[in-house]
mmCIF file of C-alpha atoms in Angstrom:
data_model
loop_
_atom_site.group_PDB
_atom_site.id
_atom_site.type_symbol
_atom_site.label_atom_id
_atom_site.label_comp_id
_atom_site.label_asym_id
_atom_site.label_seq_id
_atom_site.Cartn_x
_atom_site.Cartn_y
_atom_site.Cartn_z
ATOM 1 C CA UNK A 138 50.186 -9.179 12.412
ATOM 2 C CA UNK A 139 53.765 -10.370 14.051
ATOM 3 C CA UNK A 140 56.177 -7.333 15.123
ATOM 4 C CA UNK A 141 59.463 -6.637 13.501
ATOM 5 C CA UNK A 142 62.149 -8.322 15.584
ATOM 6 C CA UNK A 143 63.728 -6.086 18.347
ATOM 7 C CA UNK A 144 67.588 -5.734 17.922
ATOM 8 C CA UNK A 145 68.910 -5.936 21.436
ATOM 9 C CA UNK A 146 70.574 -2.449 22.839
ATOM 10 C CA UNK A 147 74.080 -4.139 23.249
ATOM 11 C CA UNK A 148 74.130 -6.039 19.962
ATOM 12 C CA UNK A 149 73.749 -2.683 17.983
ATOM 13 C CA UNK A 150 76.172 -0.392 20.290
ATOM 14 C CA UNK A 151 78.452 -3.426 18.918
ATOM 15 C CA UNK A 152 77.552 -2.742 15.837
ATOM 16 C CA UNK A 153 77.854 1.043 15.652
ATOM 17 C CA UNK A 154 81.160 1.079 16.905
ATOM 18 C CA UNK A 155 82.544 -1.754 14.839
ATOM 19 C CA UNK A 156 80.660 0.161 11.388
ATOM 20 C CA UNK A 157 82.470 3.928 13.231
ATOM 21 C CA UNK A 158 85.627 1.824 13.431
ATOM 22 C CA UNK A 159 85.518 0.166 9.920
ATOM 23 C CA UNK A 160 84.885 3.440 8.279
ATOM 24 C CA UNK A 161 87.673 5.594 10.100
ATOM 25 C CA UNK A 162 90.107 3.109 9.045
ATOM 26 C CA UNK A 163 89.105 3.295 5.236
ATOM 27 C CA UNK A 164 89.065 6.584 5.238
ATOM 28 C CA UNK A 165 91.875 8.221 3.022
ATOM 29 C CA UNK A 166 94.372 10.095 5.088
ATOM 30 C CA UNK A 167 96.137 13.380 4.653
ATOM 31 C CA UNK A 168 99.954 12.764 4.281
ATOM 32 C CA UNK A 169 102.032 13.860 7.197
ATOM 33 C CA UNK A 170 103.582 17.436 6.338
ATOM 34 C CA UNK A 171 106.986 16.136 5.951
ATOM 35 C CA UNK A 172 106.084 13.307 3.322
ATOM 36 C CA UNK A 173 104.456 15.910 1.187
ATOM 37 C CA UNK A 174 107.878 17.769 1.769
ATOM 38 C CA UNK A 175 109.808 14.904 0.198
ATOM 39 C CA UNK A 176 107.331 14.093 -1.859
ATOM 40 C CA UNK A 177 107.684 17.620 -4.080
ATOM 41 C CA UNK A 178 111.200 17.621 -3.357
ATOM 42 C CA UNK A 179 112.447 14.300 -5.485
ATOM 43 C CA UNK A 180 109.635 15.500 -7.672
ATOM 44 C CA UNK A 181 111.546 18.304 -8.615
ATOM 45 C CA UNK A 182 114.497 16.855 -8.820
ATOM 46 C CA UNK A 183 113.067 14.273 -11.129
ATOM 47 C CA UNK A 184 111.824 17.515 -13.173
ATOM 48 C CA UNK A 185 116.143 18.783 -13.197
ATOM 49 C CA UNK A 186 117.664 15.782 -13.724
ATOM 50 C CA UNK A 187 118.756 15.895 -10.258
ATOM 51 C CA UNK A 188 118.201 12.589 -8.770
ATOM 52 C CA UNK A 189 120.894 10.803 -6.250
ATOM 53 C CA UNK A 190 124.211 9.639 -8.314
ATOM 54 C CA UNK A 191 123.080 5.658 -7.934
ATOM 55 C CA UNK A 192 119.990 6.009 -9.736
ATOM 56 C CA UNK A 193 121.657 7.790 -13.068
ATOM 57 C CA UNK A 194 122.738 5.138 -15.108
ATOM 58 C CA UNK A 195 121.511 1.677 -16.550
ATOM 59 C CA UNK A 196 123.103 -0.987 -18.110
ATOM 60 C CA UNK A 197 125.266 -0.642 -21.086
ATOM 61 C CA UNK A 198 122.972 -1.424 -24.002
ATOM 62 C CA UNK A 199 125.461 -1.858 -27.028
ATOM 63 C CA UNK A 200 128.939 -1.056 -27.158
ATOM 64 C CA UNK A 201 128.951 2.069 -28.862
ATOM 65 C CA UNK A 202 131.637 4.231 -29.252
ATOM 66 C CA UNK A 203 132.465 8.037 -28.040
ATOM 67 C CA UNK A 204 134.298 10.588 -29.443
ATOM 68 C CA UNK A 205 135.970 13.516 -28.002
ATOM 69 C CA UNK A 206 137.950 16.742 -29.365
ATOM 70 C CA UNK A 207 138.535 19.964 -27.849
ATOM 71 C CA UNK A 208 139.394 23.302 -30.384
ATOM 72 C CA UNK A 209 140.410 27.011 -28.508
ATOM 73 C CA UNK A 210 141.953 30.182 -29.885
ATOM 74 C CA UNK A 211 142.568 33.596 -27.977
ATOM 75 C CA UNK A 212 140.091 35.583 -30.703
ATOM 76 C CA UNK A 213 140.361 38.859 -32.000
ATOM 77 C CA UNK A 214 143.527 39.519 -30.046
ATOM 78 C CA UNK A 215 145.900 38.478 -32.712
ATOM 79 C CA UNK A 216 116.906 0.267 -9.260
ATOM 80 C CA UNK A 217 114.722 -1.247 -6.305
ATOM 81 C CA UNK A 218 110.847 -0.908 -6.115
ATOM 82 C CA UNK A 219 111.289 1.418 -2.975
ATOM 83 C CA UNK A 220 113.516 3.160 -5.104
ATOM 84 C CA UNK A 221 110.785 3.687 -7.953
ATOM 85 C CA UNK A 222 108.622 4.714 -5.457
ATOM 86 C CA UNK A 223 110.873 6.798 -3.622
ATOM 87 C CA UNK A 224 111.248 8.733 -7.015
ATOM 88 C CA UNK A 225 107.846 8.659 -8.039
ATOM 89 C CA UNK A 226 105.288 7.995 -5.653
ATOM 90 C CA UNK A 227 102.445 8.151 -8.047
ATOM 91 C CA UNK A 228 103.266 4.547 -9.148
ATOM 92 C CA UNK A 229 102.258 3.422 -6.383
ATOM 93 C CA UNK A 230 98.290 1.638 -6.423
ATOM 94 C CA UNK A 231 96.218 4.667 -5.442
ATOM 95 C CA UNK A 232 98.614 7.229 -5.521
ATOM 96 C CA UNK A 233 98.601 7.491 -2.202
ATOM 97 C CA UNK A 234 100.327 11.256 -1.735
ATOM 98 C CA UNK A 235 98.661 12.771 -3.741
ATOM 99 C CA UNK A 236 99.856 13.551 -7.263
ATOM 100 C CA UNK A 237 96.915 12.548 -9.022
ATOM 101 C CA UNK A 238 99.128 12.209 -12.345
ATOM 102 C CA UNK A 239 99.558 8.688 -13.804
ATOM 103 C CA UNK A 240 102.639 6.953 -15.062
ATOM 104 C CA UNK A 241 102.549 7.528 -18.613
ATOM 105 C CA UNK A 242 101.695 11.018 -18.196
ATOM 106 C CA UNK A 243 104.907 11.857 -15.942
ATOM 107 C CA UNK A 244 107.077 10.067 -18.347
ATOM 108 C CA UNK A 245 105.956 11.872 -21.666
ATOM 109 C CA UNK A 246 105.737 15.026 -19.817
ATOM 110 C CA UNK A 247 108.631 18.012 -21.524
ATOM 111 C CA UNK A 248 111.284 18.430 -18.859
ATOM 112 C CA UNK A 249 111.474 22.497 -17.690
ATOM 113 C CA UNK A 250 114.024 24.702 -19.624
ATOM 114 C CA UNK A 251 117.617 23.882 -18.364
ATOM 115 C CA UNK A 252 118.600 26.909 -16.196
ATOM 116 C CA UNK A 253 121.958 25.443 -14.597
ATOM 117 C CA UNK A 254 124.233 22.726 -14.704
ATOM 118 C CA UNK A 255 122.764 19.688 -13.601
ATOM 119 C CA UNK A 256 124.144 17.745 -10.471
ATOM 120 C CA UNK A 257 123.742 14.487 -12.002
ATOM 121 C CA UNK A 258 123.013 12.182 -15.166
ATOM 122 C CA UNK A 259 119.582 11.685 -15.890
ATOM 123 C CA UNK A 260 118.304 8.508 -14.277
ATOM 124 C CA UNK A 261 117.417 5.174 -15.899
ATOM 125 C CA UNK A 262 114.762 5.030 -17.984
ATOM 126 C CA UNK A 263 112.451 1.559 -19.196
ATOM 127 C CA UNK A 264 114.355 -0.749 -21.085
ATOM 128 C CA UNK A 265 113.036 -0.210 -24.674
ATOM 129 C CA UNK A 266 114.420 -0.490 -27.928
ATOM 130 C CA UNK A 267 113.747 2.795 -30.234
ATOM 131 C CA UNK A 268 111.758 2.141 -33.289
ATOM 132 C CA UNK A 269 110.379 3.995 -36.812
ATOM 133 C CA UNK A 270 107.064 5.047 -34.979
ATOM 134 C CA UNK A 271 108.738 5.973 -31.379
ATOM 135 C CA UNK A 272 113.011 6.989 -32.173
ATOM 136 C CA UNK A 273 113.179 8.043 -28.629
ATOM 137 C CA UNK A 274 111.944 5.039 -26.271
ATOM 138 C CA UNK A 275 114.163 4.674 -23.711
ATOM 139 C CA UNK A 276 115.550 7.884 -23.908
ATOM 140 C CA UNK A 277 116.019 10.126 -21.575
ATOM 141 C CA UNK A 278 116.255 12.674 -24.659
ATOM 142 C CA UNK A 279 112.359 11.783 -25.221
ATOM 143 C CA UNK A 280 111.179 14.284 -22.543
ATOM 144 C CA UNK A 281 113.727 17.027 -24.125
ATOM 145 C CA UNK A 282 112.950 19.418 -26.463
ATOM 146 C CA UNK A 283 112.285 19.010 -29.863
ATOM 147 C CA UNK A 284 114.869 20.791 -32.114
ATOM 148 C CA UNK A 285 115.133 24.800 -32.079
ATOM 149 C CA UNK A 286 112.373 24.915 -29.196
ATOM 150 C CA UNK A 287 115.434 23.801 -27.111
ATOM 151 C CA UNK A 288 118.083 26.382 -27.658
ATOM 152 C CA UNK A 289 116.203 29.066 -25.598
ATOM 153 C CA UNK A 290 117.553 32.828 -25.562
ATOM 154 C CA UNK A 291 118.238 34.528 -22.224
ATOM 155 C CA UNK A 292 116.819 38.133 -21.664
ATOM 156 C CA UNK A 293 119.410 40.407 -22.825
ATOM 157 C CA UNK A 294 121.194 43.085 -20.708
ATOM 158 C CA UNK A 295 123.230 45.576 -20.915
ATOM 159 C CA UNK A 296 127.154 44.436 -20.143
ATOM 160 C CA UNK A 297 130.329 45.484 -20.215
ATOM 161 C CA UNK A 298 129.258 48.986 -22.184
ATOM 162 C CA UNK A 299 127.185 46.700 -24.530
ATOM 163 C CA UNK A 300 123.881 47.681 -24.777
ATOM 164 C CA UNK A 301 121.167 45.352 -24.464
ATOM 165 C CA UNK A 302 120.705 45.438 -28.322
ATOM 166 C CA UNK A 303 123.825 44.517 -29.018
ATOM 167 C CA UNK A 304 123.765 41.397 -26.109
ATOM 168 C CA UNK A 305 119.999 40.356 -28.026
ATOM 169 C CA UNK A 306 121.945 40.513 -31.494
ATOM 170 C CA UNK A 307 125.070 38.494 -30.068
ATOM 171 C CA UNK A 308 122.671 35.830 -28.724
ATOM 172 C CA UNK A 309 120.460 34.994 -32.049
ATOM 173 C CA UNK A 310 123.618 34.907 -33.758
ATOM 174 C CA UNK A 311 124.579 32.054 -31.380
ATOM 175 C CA UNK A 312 121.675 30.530 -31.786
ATOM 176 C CA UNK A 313 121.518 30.767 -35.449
ATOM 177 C CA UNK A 314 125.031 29.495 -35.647
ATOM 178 C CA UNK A 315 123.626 26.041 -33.263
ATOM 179 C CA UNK A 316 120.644 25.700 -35.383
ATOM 180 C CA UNK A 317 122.728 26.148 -38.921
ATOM 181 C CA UNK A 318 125.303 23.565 -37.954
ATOM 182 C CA UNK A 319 123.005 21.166 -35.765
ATOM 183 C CA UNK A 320 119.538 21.049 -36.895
ATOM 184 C CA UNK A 321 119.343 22.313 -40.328
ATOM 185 C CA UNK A 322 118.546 19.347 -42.815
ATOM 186 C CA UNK A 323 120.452 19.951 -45.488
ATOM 187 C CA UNK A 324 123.452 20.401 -42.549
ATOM 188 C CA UNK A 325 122.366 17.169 -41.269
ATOM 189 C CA UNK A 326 122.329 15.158 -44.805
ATOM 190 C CA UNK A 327 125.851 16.363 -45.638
ATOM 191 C CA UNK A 328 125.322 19.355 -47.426
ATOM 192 C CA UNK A 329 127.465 22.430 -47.436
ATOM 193 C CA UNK A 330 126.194 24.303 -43.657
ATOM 194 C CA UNK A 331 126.449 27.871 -45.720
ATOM 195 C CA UNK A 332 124.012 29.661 -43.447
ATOM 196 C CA UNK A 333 126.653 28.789 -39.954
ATOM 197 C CA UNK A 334 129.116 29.523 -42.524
ATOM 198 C CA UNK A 335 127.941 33.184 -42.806
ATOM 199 C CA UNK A 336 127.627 34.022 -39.624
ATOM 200 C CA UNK A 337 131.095 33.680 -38.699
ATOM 201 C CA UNK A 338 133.521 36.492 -39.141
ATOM 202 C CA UNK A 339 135.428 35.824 -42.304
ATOM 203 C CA UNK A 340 138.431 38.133 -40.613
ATOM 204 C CA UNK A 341 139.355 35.376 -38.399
ATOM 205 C CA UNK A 342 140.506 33.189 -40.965
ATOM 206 C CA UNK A 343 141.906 30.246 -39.420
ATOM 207 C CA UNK A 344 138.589 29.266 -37.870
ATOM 208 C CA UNK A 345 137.070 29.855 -41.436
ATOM 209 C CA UNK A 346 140.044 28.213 -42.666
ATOM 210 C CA UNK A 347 139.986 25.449 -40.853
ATOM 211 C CA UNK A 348 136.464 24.208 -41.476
ATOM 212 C CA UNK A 349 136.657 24.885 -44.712
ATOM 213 C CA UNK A 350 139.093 22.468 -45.492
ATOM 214 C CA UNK A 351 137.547 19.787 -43.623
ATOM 215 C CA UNK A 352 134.758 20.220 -45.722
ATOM 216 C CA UNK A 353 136.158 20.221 -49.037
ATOM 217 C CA UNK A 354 138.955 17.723 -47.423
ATOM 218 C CA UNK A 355 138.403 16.330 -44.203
ATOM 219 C CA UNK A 356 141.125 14.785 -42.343
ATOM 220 C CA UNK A 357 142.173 14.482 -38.362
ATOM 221 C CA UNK A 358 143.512 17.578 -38.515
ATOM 222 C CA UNK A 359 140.363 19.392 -40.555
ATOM 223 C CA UNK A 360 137.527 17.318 -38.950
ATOM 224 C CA UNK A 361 134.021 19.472 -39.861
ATOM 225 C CA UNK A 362 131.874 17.295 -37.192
ATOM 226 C CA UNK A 363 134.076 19.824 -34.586
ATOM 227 C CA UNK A 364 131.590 21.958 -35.544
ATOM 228 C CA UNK A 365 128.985 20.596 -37.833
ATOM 229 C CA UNK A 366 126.549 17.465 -37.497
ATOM 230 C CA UNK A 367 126.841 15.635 -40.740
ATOM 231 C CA UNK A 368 125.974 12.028 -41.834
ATOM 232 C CA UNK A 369 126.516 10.497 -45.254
ATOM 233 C CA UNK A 370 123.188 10.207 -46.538
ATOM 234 C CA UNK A 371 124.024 7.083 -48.750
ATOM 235 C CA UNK A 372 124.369 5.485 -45.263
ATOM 236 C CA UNK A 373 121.940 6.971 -42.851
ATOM 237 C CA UNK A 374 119.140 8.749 -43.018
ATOM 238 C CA UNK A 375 116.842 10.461 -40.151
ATOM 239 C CA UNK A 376 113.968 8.878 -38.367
ATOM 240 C CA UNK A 377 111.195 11.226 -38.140
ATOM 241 C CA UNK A 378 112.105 15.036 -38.913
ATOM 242 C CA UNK A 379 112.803 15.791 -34.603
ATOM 243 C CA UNK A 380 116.438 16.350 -33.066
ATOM 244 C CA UNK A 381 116.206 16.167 -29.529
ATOM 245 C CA UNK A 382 117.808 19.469 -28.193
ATOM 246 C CA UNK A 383 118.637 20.386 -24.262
ATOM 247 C CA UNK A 384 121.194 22.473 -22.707
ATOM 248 C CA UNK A 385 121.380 26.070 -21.765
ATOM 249 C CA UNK A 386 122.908 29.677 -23.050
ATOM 250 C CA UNK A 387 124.353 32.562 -20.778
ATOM 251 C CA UNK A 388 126.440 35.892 -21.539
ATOM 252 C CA UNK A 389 128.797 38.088 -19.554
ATOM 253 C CA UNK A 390 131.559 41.378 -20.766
ATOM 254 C CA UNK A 391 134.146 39.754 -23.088
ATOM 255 C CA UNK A 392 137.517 40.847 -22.571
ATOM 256 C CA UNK A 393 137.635 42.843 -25.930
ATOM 257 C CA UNK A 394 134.819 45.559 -25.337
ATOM 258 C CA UNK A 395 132.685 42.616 -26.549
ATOM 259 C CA UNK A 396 129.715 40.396 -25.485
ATOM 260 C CA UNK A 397 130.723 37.010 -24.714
ATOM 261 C CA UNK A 398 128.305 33.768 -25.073
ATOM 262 C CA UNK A 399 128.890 30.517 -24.397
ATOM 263 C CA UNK A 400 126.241 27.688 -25.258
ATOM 264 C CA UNK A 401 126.226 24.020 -23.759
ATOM 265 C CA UNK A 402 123.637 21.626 -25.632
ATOM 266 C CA UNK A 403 122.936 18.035 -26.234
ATOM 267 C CA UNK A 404 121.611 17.089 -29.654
ATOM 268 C CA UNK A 405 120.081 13.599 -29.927
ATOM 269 C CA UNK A 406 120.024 11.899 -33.389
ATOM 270 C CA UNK A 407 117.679 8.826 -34.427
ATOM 271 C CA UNK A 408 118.972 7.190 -37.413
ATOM 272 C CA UNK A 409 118.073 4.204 -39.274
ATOM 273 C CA UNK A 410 120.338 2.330 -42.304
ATOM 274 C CA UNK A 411 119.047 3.253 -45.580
ATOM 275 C CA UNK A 412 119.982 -0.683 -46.496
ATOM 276 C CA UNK A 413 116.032 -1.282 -45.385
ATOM 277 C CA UNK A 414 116.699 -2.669 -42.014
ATOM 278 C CA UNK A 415 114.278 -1.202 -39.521
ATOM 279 C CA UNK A 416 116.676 -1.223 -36.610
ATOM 280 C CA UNK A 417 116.989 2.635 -35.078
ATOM 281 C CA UNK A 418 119.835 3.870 -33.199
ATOM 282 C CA UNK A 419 120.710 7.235 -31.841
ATOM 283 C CA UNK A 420 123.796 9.186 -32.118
ATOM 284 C CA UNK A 421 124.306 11.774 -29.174
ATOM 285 C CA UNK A 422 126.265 14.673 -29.381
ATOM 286 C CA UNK A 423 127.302 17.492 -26.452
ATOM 287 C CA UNK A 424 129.125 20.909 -27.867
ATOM 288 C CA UNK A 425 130.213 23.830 -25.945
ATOM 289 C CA UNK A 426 130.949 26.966 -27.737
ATOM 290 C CA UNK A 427 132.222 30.549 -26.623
ATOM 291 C CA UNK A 428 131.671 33.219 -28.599
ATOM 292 C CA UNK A 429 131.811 37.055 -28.878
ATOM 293 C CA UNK A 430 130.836 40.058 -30.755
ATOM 294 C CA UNK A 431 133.441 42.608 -30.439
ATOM 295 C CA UNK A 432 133.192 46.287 -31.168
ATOM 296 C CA UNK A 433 133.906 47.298 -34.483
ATOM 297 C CA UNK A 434 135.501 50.603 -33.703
ATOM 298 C CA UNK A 435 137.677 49.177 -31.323
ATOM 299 C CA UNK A 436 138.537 45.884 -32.866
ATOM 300 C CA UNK A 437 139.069 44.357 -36.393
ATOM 301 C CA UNK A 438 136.224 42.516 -36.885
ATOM 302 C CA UNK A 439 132.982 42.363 -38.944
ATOM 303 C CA UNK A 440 130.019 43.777 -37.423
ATOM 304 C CA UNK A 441 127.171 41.256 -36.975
ATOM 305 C CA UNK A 442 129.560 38.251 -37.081
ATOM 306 C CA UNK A 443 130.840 35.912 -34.111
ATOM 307 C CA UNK A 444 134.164 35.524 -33.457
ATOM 308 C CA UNK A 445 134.867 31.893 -32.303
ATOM 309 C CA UNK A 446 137.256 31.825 -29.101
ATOM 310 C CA UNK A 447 136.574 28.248 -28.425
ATOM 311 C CA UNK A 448 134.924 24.879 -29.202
ATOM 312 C CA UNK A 449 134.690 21.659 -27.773
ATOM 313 C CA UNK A 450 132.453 18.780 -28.532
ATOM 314 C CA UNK A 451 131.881 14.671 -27.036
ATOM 315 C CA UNK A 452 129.919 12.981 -29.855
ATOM 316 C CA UNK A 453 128.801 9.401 -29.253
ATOM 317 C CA UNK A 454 127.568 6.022 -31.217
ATOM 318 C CA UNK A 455 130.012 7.171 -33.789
ATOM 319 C CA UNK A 456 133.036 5.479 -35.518
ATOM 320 C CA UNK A 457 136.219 5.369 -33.738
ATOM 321 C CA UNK A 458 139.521 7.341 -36.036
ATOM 322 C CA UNK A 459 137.164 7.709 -39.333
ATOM 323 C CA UNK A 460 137.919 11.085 -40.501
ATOM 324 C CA UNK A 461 135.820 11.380 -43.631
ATOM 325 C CA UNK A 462 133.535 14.319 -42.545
ATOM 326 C CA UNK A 463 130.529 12.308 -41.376
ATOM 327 C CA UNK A 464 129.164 11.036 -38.447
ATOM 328 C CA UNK A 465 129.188 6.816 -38.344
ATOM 329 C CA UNK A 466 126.650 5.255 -36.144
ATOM 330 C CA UNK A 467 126.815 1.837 -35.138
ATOM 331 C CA UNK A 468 124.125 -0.765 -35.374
ATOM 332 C CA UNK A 469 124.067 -4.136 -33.834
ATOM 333 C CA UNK A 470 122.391 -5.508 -36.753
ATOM 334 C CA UNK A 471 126.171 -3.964 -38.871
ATOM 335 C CA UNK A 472 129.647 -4.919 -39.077
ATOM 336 C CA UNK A 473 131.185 -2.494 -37.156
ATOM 337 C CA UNK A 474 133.419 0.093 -38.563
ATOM 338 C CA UNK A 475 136.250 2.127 -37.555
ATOM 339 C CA UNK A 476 139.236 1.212 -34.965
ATOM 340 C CA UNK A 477 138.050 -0.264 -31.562
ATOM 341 C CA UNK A 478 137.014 1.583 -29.119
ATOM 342 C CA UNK A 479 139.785 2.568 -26.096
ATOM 343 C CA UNK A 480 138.585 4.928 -24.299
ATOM 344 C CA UNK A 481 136.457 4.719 -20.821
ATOM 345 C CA UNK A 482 132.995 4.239 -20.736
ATOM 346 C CA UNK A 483 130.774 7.237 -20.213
ATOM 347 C CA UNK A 484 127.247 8.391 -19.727
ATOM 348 C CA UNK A 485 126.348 10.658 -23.465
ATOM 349 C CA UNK A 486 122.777 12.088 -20.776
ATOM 350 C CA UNK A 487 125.352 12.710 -18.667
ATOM 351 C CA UNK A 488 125.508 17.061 -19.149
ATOM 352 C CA UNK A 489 126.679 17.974 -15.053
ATOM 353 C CA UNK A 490 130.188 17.158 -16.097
ATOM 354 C CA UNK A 491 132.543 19.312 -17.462
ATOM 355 C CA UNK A 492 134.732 18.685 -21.041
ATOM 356 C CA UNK A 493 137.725 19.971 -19.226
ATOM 357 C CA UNK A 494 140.642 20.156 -21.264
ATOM 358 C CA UNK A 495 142.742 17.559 -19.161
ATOM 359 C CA UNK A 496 139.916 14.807 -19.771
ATOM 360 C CA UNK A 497 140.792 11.681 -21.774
ATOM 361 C CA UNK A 498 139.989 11.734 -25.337
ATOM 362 C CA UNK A 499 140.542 9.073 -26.673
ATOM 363 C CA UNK A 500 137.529 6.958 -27.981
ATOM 364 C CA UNK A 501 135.816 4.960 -26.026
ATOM 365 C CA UNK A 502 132.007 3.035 -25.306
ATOM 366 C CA UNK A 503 128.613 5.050 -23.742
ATOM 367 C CA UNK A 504 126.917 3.136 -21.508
ATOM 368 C CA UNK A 505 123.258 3.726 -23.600
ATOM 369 C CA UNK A 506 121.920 5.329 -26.713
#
């Protein structure tokens, strides 16, 4: 019977340290300290909206038009791959700091609550169209809340003498009054938006006034979509039963023994013709409101009702200098209607700037739906 073969004593010390060598370099490796510093950093400025200014906006997608109006009153008083990965390391093959989450999953995933202005418009999503069975692709809106969940109340407090009761009742008011005029489907499909209606103080009549005549008659001067979101339903109707909602709420001591709110939200409309063309667009609209509850032994007003001090709104993909009370999206697949646009173009994600009251208004295109 022959022996095994003897390997000789060099040949496998070759071997040892080449297999030793082989496996140390295939090992996975911890990332360095500061990449996972970065790393969670862009991460959560992904997660805020936060990312650097060049990475905010795409390509204009259609030419749609923006419109933008601004209402006040002193109340009760008389692209690169190293850029992907920069943002999001986990596309990279093997996710190789760490995050364990794939693609899809940190796409789909709900943004957290808005808690402050952001710095910057949300960055560029996928090129894709919208459609009946997904209204939001290519949204940044399609990470945002759906509807009511996204008009959050802050923990009341006591200000300003107000007790924390009355801040709690001032804020669902506010909230009420955003759902009423923004979410509510009969509000939507151009009924009369009663419920907002009540919970304004019918003492301050020129507000009151005001809206309704632009609902029994609108007009440039009595416009209802200052305050209301309203399309004609023998044009339009909704995709899906979901608005989009983001944006945030705070309150500080009004300046008439009262609790003062204001509210900054995004609502995000898919629409579709009701012609039986399949082709969705979205309309996106930004208000700010202030309001206050005053007290009623110090101050003429109508206890649990908000007095409006001021309103301003930048609605988008809507017809330019059509004052008929409804909201007009345009569709490539449509003739469009309504005077041509003027105005700049502008970013409707966009929520870290301001609707000063020295910005131009006149109507002009968004950069994407």
């Amino acid at each position: 019977m022959s022996e095994d073969p003897k390997i000789p004593d060099d040949v496998w010390e070759q071997f040892a340290r080449d297999t030793e060598r082989d496996i140390r370099d295939s090992a996975p490796k911890e990332p360095s300290a500061r990449a996972r510093e970065v790393t969670e950093r862009l991460r959560r400025q992904e997660a805020r909206g936060e990312l650097p200014e060049g990475w905010r906006t795409g390509p204009a997608w259609q030419q749609k038009k923006s419109r933008r109006g601004l209402w006040s009153v002193l109340a009760v008083a008389a692209a690169a791959v190293v850029a992907v990965v920069a943002v999001r390391p986990s596309l990279v093959p093997g996710d190789p700091f760490g995050g364990g989450a794939d693609s899809a999953g940190a796409v789909s995933s709900p943004l957290p609550q808005e808690t402050a202005a952001p710095t910057a418009a949300p960055s560029a999503e996928p090129s894709q169209l919208p459609t009946l069975d997904d209204p939001f692709a290519g949204s940044p809106a399609k990470r945002w809340a759906d509807g009511a969940a996204g008009i959050a109340v802050p923990e009341a407090k006591a200000v300003g003498g107000r007790s924390a009761a009355k801040v709690a009742q001032a804020l669902e008011l506010t909230r009420k009054l955003l759902v009423e005029s923004n979410l509510d489907p009969a509000t939507l499909r151009g009924e009369r938006p009663a419920a907002a209606l009540d919970v304004l103080d019918p003492l301050q009549k020129d507000v009151r006034g005001l809206l309704e005549t632009g609902l029994r008659k609108p007009d440039r001067k009595h416009d209802p979509l200052w305050m209301f979101s309203r399309f004609d339903p023998e044009e339009v109707r909704p995709v899906g039963d979901v608005v989009k909602t983001r944006g945030r709420m705070t309150f500080k001591a009004g300046d008439h023994a009262s609790v003062a709110v204001h509210a900054d939200y995004t609502f995000v409309y898919p629409v579709v013709q009701t012609n039986g063309s399949t082709e969705v667009t979205r309309t996106i609209i930004r208000r700010i409101l202030d309001v206050e509850v005053s007290d009623p032994s110090k101050y003429q007003v109508t206890p649990g009702k908000l007095t409006v001090v001021h309103w301003d709104q930048d609605i988008n993909n809507s017809a330019c200098e059509v004052y008929d009370g409804y909201l007009h999206p345009s569709f490539s697949s449509a003739e469009p209607t309504g005077a041509a646009p003027t105005g700049p173009t502008s970013d409707p994600y966009d929520r870290s700037k301001p609707l000063d009251a020295d910005r131009d208004k006149s109507c002009g295109t968004v950069s994407r739906v």
